[in-house]
Coordinates of C-alpha atoms in Angstrom, one line a residue:
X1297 CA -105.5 -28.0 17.8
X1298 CA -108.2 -30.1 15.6
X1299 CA -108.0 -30.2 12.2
X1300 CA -110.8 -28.6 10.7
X1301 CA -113.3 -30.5 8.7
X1302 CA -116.7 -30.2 7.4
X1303 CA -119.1 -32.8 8.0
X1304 CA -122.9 -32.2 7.0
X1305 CA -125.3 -34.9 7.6
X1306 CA -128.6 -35.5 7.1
X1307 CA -130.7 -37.4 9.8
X1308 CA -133.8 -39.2 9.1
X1309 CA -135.8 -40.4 7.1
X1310 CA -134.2 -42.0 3.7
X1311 CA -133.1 -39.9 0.8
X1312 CA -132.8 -42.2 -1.8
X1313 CA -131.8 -41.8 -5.3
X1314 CA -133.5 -38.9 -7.5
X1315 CA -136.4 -39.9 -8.8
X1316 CA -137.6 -40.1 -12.1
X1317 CA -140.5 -43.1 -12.6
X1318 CA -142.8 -42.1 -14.9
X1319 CA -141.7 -38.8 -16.3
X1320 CA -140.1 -37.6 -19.3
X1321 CA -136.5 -37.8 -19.7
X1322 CA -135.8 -34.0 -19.4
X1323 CA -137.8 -34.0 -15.9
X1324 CA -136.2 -34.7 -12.5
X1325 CA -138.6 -35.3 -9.3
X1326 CA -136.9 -34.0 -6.5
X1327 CA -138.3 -34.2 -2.8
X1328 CA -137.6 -31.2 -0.3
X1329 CA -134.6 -33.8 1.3
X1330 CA -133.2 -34.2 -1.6
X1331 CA -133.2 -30.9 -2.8
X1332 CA -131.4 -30.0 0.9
X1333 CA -128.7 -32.7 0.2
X1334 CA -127.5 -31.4 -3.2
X1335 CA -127.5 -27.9 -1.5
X1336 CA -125.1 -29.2 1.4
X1337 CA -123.2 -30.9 -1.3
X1338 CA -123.0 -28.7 -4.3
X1339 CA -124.2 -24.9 -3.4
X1340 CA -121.1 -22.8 -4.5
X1341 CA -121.9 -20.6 -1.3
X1342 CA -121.4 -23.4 1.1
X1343 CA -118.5 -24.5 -0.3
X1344 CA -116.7 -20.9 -0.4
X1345 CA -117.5 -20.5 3.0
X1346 CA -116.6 -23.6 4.2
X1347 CA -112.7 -22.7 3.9
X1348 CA -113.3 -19.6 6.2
X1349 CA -113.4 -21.4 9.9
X1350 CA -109.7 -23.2 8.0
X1351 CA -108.2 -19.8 7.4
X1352 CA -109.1 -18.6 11.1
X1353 CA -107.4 -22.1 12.3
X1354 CA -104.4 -21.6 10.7
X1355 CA -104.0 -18.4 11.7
X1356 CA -104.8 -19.3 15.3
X1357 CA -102.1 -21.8 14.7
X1358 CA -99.4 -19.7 13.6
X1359 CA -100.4 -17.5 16.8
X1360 CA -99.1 -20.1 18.7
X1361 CA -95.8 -19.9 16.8
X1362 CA -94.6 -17.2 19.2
X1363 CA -94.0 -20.3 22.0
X1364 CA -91.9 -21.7 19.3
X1365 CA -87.7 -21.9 20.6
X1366 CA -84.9 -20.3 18.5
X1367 CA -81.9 -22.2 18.3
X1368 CA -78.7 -20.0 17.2
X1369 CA -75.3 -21.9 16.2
X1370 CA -72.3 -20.6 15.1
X1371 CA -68.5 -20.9 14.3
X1372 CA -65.5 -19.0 13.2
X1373 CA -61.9 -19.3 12.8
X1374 CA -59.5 -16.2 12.8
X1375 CA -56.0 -15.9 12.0
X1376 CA -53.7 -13.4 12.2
X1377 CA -49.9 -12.9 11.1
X1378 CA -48.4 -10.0 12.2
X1379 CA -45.4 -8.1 10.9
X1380 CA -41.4 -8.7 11.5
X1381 CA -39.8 -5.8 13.1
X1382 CA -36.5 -4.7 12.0
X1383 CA -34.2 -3.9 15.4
X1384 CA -31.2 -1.8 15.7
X1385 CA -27.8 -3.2 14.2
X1386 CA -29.9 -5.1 11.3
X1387 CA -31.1 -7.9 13.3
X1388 CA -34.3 -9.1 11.9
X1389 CA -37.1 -10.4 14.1
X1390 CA -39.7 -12.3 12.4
X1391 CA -43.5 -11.5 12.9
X1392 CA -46.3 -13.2 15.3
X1393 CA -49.0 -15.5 14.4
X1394 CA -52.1 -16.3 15.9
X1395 CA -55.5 -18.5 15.3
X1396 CA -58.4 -18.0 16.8
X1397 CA -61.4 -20.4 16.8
X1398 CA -64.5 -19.6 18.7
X1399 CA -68.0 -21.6 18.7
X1400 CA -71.2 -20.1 20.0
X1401 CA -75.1 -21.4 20.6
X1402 CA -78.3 -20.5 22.4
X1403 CA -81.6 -21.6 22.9
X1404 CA -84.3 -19.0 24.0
X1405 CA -88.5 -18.5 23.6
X1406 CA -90.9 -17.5 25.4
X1407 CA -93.6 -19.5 27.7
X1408 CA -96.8 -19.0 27.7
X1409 CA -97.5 -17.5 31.2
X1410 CA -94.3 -14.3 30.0
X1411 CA -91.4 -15.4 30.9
X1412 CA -88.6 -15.3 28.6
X1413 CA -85.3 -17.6 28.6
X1414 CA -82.4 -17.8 26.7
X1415 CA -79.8 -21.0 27.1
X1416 CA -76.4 -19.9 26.1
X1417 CA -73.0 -21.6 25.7
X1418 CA -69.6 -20.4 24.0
X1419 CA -66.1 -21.6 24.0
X1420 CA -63.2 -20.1 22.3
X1421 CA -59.4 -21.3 21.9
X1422 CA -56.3 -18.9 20.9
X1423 CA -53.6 -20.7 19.9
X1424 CA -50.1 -18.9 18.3
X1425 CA -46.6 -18.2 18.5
X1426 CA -44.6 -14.5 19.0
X1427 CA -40.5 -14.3 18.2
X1428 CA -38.4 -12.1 21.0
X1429 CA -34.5 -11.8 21.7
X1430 CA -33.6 -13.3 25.4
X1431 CA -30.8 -11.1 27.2
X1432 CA -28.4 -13.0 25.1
X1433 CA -28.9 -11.8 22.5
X1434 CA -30.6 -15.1 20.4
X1435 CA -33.8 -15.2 18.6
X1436 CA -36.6 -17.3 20.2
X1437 CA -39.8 -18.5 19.5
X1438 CA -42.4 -17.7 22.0
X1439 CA -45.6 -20.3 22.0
X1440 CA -48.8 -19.1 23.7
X1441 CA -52.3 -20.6 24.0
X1442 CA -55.1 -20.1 25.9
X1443 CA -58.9 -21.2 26.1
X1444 CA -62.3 -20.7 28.1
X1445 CA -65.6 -21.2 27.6
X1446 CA -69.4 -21.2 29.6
X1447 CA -72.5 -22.1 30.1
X1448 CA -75.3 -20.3 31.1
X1449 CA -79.3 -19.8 31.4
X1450 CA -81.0 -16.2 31.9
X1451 CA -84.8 -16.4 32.7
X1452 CA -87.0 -13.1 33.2
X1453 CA -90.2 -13.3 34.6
X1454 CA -92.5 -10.2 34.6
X1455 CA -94.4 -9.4 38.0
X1456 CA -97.1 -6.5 36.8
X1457 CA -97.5 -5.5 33.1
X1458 CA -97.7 -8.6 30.7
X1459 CA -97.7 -10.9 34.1
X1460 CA -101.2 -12.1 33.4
X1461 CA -102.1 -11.5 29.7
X1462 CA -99.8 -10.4 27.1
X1463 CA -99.6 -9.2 23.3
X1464 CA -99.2 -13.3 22.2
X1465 CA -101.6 -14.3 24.8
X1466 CA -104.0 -11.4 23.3
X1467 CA -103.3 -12.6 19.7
X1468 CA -103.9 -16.4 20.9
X1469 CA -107.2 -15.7 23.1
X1470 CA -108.6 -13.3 19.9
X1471 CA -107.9 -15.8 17.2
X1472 CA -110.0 -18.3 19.1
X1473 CA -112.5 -16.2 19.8
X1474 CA -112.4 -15.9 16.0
X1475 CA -112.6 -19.6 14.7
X1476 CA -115.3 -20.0 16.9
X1477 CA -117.1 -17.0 15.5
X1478 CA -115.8 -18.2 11.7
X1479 CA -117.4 -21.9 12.5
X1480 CA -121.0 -19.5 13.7
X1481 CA -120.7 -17.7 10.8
X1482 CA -120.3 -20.7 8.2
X1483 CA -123.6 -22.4 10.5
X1484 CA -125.2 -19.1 9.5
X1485 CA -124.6 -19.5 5.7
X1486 CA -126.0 -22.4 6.1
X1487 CA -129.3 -22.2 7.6
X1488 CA -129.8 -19.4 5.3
X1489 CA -129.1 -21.6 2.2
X1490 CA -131.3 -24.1 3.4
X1491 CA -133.9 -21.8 4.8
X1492 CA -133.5 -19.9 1.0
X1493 CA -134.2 -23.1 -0.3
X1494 CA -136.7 -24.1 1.5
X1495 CA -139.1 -20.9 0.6
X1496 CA -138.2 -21.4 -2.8
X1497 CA -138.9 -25.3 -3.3
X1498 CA -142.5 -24.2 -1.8
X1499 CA -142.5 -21.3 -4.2
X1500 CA -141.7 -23.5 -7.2
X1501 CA -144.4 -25.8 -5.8
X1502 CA -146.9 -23.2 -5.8
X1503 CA -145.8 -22.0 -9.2
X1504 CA -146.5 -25.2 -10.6
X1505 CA -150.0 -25.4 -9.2
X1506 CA -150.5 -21.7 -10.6
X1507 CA -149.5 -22.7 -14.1
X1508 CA -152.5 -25.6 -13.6
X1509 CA -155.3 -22.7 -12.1
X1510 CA -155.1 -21.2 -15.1
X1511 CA -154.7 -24.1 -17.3
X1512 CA -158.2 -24.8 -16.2
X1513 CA -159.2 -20.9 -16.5
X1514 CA -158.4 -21.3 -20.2
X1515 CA -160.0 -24.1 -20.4
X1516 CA -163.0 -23.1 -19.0
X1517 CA -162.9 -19.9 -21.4
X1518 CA -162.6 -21.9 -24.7
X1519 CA -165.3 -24.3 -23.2
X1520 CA -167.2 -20.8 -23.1
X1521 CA -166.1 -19.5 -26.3
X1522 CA -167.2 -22.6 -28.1
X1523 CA -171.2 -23.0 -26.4
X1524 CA -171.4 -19.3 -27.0
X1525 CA -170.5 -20.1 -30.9
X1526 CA -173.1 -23.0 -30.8
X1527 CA -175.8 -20.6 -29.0
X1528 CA -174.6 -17.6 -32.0
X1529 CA -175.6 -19.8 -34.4
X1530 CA -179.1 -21.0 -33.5
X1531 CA -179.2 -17.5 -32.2
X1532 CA -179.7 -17.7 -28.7
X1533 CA -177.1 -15.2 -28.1
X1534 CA -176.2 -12.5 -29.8
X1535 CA -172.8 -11.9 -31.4
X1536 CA -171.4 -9.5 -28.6
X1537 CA -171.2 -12.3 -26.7
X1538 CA -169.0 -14.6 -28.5
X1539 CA -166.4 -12.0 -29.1
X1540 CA -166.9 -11.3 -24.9
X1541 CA -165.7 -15.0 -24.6
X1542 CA -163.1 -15.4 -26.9
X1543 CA -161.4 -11.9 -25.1
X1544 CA -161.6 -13.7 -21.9
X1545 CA -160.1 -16.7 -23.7
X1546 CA -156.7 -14.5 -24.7
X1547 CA -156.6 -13.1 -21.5
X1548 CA -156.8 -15.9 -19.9
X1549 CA -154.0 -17.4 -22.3
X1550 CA -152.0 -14.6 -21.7
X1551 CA -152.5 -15.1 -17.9
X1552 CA -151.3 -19.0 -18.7
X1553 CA -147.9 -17.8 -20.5
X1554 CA -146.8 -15.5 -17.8
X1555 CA -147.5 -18.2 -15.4
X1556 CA -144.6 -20.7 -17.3
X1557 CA -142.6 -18.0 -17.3
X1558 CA -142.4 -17.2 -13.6
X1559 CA -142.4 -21.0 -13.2
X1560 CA -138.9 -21.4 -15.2
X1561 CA -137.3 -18.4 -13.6
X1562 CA -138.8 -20.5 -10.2
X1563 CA -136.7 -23.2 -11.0
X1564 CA -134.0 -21.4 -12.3
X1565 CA -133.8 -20.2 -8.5
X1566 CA -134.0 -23.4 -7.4
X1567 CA -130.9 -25.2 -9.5
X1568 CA -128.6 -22.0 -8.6
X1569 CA -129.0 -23.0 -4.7
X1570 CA -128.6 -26.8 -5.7
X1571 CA -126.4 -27.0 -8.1
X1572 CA -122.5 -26.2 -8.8
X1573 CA -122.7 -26.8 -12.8
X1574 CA -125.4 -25.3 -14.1
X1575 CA -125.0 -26.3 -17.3
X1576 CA -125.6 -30.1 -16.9
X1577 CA -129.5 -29.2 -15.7
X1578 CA -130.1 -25.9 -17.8
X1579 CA -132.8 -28.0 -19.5
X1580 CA -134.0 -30.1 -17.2
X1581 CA -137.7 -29.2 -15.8
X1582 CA -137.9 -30.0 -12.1
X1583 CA -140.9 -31.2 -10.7
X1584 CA -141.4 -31.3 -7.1
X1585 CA -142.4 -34.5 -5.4
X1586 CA -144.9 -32.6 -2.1
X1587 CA -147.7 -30.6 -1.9
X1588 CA -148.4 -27.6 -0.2
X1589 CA -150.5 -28.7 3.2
X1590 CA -151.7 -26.9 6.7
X1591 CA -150.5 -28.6 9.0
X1592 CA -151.5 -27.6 12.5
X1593 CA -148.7 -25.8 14.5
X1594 CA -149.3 -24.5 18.2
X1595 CA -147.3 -21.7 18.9
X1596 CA -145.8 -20.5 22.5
X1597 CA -144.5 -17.2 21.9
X1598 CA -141.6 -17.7 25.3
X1599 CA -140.3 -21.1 23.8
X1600 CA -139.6 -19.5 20.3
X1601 CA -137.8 -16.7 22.2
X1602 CA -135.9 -18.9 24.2
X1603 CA -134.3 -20.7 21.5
X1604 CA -133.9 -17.7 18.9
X1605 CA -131.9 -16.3 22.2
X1606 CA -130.1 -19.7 22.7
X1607 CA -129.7 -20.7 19.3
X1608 CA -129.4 -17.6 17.1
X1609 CA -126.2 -17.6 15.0
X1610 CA -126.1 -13.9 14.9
X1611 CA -126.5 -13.7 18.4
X1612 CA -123.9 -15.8 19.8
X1613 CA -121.4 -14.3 17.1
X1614 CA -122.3 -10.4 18.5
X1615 CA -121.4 -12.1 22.0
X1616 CA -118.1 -13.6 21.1
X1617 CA -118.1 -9.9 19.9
X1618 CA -118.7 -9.1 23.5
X1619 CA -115.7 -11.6 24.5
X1620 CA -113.5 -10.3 22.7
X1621 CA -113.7 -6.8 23.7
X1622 CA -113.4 -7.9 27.0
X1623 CA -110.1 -9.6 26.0
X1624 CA -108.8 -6.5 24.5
X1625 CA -109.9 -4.3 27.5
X1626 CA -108.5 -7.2 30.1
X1627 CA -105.1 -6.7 28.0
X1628 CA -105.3 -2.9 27.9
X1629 CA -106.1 -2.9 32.1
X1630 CA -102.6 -5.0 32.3
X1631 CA -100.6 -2.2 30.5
X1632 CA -101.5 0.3 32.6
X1633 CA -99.2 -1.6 34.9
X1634 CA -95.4 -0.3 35.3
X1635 CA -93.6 -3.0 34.2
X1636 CA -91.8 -5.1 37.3
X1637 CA -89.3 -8.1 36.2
X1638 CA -87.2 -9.9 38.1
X1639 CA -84.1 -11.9 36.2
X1640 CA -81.6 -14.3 36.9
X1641 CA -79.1 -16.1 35.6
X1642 CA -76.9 -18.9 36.1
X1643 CA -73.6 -21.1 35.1
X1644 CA -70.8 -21.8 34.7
X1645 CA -67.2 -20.6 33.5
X1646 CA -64.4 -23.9 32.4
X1647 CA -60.6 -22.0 31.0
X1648 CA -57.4 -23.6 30.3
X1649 CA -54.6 -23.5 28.1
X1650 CA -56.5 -25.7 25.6
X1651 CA -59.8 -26.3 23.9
X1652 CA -60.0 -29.8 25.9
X1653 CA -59.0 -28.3 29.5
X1654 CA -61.8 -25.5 29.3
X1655 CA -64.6 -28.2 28.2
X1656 CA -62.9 -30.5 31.2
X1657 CA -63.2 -27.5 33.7
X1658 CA -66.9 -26.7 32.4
X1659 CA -68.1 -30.3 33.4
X1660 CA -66.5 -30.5 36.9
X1661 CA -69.0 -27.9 37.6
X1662 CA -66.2 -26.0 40.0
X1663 CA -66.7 -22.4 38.6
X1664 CA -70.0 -21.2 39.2
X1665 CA -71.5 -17.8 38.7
X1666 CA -74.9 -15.9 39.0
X1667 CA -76.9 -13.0 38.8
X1668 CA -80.4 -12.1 40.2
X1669 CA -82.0 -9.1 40.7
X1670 CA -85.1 -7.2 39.2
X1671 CA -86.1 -3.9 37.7
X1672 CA -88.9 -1.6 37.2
X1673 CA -89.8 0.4 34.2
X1674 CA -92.6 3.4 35.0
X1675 CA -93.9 5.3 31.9
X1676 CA -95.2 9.0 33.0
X1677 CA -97.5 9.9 33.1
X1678 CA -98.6 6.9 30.7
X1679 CA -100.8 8.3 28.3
X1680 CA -101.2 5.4 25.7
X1681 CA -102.0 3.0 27.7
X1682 CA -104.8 5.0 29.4
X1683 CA -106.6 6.0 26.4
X1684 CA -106.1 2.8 25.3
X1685 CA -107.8 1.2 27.7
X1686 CA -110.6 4.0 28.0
X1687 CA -111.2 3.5 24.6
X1688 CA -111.3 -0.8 24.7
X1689 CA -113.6 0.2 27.9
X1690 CA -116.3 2.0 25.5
X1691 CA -115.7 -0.8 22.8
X1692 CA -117.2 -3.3 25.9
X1693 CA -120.0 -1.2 26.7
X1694 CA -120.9 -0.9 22.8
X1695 CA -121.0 -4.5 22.6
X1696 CA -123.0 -4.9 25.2
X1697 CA -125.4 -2.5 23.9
X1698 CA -125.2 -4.3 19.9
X1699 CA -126.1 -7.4 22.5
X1700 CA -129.2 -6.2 23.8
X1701 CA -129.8 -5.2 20.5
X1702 CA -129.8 -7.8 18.6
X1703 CA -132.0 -10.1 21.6
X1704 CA -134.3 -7.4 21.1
X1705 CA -134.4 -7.6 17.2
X1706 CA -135.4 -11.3 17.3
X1707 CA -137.9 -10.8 19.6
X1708 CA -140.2 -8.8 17.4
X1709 CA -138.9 -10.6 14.4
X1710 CA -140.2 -13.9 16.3
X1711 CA -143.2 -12.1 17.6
X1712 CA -144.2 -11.3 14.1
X1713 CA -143.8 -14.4 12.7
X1714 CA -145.7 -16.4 14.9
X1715 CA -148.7 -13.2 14.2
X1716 CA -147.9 -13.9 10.2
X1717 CA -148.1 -17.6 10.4
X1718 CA -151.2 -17.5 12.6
X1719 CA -152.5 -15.1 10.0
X1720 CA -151.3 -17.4 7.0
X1721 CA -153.2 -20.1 8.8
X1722 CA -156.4 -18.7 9.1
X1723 CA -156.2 -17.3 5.1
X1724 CA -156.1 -20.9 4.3
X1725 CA -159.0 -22.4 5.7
X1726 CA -161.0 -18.6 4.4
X1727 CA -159.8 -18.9 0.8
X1728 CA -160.4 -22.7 0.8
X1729 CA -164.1 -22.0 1.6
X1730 CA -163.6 -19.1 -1.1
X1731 CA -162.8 -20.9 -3.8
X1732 CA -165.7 -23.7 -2.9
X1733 CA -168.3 -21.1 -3.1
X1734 CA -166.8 -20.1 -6.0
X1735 CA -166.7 -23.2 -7.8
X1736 CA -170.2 -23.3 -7.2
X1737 CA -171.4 -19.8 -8.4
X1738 CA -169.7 -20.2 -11.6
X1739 CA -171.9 -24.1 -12.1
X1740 CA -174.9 -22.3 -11.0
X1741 CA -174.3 -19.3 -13.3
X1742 CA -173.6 -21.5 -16.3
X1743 CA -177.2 -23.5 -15.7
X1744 CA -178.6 -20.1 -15.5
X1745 CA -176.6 -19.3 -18.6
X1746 CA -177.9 -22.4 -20.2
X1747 CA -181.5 -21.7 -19.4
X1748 CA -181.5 -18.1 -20.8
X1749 CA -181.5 -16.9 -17.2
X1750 CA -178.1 -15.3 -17.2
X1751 CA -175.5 -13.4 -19.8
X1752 CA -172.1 -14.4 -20.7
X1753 CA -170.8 -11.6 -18.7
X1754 CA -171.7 -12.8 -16.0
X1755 CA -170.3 -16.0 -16.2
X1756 CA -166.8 -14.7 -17.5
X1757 CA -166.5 -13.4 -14.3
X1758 CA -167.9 -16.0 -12.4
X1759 CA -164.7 -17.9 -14.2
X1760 CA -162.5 -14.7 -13.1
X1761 CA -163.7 -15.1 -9.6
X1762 CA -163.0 -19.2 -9.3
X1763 CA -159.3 -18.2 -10.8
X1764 CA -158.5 -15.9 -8.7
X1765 CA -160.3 -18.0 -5.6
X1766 CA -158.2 -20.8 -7.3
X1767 CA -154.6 -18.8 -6.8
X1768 CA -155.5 -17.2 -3.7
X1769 CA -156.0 -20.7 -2.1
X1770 CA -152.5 -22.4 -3.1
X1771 CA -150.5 -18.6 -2.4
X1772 CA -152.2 -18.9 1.1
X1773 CA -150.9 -22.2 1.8
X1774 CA -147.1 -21.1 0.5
X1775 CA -147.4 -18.5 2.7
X1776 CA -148.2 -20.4 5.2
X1777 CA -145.3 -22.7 4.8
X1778 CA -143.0 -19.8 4.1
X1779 CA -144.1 -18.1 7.7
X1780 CA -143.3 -21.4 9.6
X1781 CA -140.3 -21.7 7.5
X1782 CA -139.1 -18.5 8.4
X1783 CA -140.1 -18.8 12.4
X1784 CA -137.7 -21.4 12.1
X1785 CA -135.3 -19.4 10.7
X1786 CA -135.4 -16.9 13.2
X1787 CA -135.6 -19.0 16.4
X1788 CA -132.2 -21.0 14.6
X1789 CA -133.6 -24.2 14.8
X1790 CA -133.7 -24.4 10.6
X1791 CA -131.2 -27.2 11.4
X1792 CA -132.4 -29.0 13.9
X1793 CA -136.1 -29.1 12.5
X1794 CA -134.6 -30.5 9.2
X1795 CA -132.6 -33.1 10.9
X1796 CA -129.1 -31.4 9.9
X1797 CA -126.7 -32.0 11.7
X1798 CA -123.3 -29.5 10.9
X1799 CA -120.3 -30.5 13.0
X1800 CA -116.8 -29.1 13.2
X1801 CA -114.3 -31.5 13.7

């Protein structure tokens, strides 16, 4: 089996170091590639996760254990001293003594299409002496010694139940149905990190450009604030219309703090998906190196199906969910079998009156034995295994349902993101021409202004209009990005857009 191994790589286009040319110290300039590298590299997610396709190997490994052999040795020595007997008259017959030493092995697994065996070899020696009385009357000693020994191998093959598919080959088949689904799974956490990151390096972009729209509304509300003082005291305006100003001016720096706060939490977001010590950036500004653009995308709604149906982690994990119910329910179809085996074995005996002459018969090969035969086990009237397999046979039809499902889900998810990016398109170029008529209501209202022609109120919220035309103008083109982001997303081709390339070695 391979040894499991993570290697992320990004393709294209050159990285380079992290710039920082012309910008403070505390500010890092980071590119959307680079922001994806030190994701791949440091995101704690990604790295957790990367250790669950290694547990799911090992355990497929140790599956395997069950082809492994056992090998059995052992040894003994006995030895045994019996009592003297005391005969009639007072004659005194001492008692017997004998040793016995015996040494056993086997060998015996299993292979993987069910057949068991079992190697087996023994030999034992009895060695001793006995005292008896011959018919004249004299004490003698009796030797005695005797040995055997064999050699064997028993096989059993089963013919029905666990013929083709058994609980090991279950346990083997589902554990790499498993690692593949661990390896879709890690795939999954990561297009969703990078996807994640991607919608929020355009959110911090956009953030960035907010906290300049209203820059410029506060400065065009003290610019405001400081004619209408001018205008107050020549009196040209009355009074009312200073303090109208300088409200707009607060609000407008109120509108400005808010901004730089949603900006830090922005980039906040940002380091937690990039970085695995927080600490080392928790004062360092990031400043993105793009811009939010338009670019022109032509959408076919059947080719984004096709490869959110093709390419979808989800997906192909619900249908290794499919595979492995039909495992389970292939297994649970095999034990509603009655179990059929046939066995045999074979070898040889080797005896003599020593350890030596039973070993020297055993390799002449001259005393053969056997057995064959078979035997058949029927379970009534089987109830286990039936509802078993009934109920593997409604886990399969489930999973084919959570299938069709799921193809269905991305569908409309697809279908409504190509509808949302369209619409995010079209929102650009309409707020673009928005905040250009805008910009040039607010110069003609402020000539008007000048002349006497117009009121301060007016302007104020000619400015409130350009702000808002402003912000609606950058928030339509994250959107945008965001929608094609997340069309990626959906069809799973995050990786493949990016130029990532995860493989599983």
């Amino acid at each position: 089996m391979r040894l499991l191994m993570m290697s992320l790589v990004l393709v294209g286009g050159s990285l380079g170091a992290l710039a920082q040319t012309n910008a403070p110290a505390e500010v890092r300039t980071l590119s959307m590639q680079d922001c994806i590298l030190m994701a791949l590299q440091h995101n704690l997610d990604l790295q957790i996760d990367r250790y669950n396709p290694v547990f799911s190997l090992y355990a497929l490994r140790g599956d395997y254990g069950v082809y492994d052999p056992s090998l059995f040795l052992s040894g003994q020595q006995n030895h045994n001293e019996a009592g003297s007997q005391l005969l009639g008259g007072g004659f005194f017959v001492p008692g017997s003594t004998t040793d016995d030493t015996s040494f056993n092995g086997s060998l015996g697994g299993q292979t993987p299409w069910g057949m068991t065996y079992n190697l087996q070899g023994n030999a034992s020696d009895t060695t001793g002496q006995s005292f008896g009385v011959d018919t004249n009357g004299t004490l003698q000693a009796r030797p005695f010694g005797n040995s055997s020994g064999s050699a064997s191998v028993n096989v059993v093959q089963p013919l029905l139940k666990n013929l083709w598919i058994d609980s090991a080959r279950l346990n083997i088949r589902v554990a790499k149905n498993r690692l593949q689904y661990s390896e879709l799974a890690l795939k999954l956490q990561i297009m969703q990190t990078v996807a994640a990151l991607e919608q929020s390096y355009y959110d911090l972009i956009y953030d960035r450009e907010n906290v300049v729209v209203q820059q410029k509304a506060v400065q065009l509300a003290e610019q405001l604030v400081v004619e209408n003082k001018k205008r107050v005291e020549v009196g040209a305006l009355a009074p009312l219309d200073e303090q109208q100003a300088e409200a707009q001016a607060a609000s407008s720096q109120a509108t400005l703090i808010a901004a730089k706060s949603t900006l830090a939490i922005q980039e906040h977001l940002v380091k937690q998906l990039i970085l695995d010590k927080y600490s080392e950036w928790a004062d360092t500004q990031l400043q993105p190196s793009e811009t939010l653009t338009a670019p022109r995308q032509f959408f076919s709604l059947q080719d984004s199906w096709s490869k959110g149906l093709a390419q979808r982690p989800e997906l192909l994990q619900a249908k290794l969910d499919l595979e492995r119910a039909g495992i389970q329910l292939k297994f649970a179809y095999n034990q509603l079998y009655p179990e059929l085996d046939v066995f045999a074995t074979f070898g040889y005996n080797g005896s003599g009156g020593v350890f030596s002459e039973s070993l020297g018969d055993l390799q002449t090969l001259n005393r053969p034995f056997y057995v064959a035969g078979g035997r058949i086990t029927i379970p009534l009237p089987n109830t286990a295994a039936r509802n078993s397999y009934k109920s593997s046979k409604a886990s399969r039809q489930q999973a084919v349902l959570s299938v069709k499902k799921m193809e269905r889900d991305i569908m409309v998810q697809i279908d409504n993101d190509i509808k949302q990016a369209q619409s995010s398109y079209q929102q650009v170029a309409a707020t673009k021409a928005a905040r250009e008529y805008a910009a040039a209501a607010l110069d003609a209202e402020q000539k008007k202004l000048e002349s006497g022609k117009s009121t301060t109120y007016t302007v104020l919220q000619m400015q409130r209009d350009l702000t808002t035309a402003r912000g609606n103008e950058i928030l339509a083109l994250d959107n945008y990005n965001k929608a094609l982001s997340q069309l990626s997303f959906d069809e799973g081709s995050t990786l493949q857009r990016l130029s990532i390339n995860v493989e599983v070695k």
